PDB file of C-alpha atoms in Angstrom:
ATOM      1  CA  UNK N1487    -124.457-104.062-121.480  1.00  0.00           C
ATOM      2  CA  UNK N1488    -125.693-100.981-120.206  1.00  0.00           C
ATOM      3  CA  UNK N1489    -127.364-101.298-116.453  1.00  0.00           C
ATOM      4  CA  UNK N1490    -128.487 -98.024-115.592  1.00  0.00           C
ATOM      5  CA  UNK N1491    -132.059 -97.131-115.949  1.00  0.00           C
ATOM      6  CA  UNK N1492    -132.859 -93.785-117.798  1.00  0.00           C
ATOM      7  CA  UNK N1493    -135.364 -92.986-114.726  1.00  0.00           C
ATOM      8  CA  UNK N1494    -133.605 -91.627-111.408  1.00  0.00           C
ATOM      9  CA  UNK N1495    -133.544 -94.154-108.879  1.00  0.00           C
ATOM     10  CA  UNK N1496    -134.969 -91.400-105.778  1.00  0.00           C
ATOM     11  CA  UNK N1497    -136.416 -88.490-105.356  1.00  0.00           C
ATOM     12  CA  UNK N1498    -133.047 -87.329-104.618  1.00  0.00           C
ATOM     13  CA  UNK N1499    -131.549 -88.294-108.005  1.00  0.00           C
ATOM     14  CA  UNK N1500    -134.872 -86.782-109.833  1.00  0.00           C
ATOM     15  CA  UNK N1501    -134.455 -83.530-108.305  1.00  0.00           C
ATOM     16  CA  UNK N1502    -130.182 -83.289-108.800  1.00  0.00           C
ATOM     17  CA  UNK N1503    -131.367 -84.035-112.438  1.00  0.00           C
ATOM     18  CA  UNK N1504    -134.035 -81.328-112.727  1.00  0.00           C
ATOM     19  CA  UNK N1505    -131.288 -78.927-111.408  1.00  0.00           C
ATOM     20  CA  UNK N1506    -128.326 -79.560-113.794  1.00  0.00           C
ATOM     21  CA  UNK N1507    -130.974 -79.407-116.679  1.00  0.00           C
ATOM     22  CA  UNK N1508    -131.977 -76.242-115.668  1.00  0.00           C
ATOM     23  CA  UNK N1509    -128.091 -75.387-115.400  1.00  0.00           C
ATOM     24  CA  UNK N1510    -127.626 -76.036-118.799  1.00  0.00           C
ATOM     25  CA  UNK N1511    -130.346 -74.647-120.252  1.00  0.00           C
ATOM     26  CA  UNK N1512    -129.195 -71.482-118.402  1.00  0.00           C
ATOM     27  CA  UNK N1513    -125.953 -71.737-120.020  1.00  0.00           C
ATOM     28  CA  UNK N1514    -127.069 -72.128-123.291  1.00  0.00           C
ATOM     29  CA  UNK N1515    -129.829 -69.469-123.179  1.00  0.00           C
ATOM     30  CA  UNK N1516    -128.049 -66.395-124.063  1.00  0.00           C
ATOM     31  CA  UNK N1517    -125.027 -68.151-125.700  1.00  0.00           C
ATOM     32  CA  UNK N1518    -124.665 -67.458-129.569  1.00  0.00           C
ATOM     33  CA  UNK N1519    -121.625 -69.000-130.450  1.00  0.00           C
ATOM     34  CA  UNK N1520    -119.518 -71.242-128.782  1.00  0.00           C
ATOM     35  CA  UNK N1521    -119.138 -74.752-126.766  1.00  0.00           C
ATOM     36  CA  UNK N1522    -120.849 -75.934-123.338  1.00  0.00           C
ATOM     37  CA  UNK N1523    -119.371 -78.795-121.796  1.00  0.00           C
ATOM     38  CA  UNK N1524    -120.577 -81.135-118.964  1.00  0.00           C
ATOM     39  CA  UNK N1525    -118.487 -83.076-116.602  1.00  0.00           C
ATOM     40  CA  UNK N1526    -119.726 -85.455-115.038  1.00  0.00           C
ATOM     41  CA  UNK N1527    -119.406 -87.884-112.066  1.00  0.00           C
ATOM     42  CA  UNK N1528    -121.018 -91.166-111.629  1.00  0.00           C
ATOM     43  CA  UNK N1529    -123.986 -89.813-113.512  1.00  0.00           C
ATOM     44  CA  UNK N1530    -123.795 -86.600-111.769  1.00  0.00           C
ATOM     45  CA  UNK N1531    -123.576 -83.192-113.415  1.00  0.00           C
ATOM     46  CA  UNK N1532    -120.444 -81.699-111.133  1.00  0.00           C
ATOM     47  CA  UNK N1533    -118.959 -78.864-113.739  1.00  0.00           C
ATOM     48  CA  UNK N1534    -120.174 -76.869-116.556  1.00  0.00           C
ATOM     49  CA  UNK N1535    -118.007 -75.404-118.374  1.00  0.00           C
ATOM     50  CA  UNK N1536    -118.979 -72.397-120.947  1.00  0.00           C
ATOM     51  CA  UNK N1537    -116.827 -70.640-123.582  1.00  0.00           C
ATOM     52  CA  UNK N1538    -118.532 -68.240-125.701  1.00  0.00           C
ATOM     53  CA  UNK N1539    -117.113 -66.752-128.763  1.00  0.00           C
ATOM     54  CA  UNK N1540    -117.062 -63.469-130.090  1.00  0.00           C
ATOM     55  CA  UNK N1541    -117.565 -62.790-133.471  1.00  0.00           C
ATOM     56  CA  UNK N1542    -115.990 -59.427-134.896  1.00  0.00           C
ATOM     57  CA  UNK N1543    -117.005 -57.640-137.698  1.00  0.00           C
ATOM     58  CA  UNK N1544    -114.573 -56.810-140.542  1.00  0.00           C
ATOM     59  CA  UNK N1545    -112.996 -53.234-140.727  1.00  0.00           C
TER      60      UNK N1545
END
């Protein structure tokens, strides 16, 4: 059973939310192709990790 609460418990915890989503949707805004990953913590975002492809056009 799952005990957390989709609502963050402090002011604190709403605020380190607001930030990481902001992180990711900086991550994602200018990416065209290619994978965003989060890591995270205890129900922290700690890492985001962003590898963007390239795509090449045929000769």
């Amino acid at each position: 059973m799952n005990t957390h609460s989709n609502q963050p418990s402090s002011p604190e915890a709403a605020r380190l939310l607001e930030e990481s989503i902001a992180s990711v949707r900086e991550a994602l805004s200018g990416l065209r192709y290619g994978n965003v990953s989060l890591t995270v913590h205890e129900g922290r975002v700690v890492q985001i990790d962003v590898t963007e492809k390239k795509r090449l056009k045929p000769n």
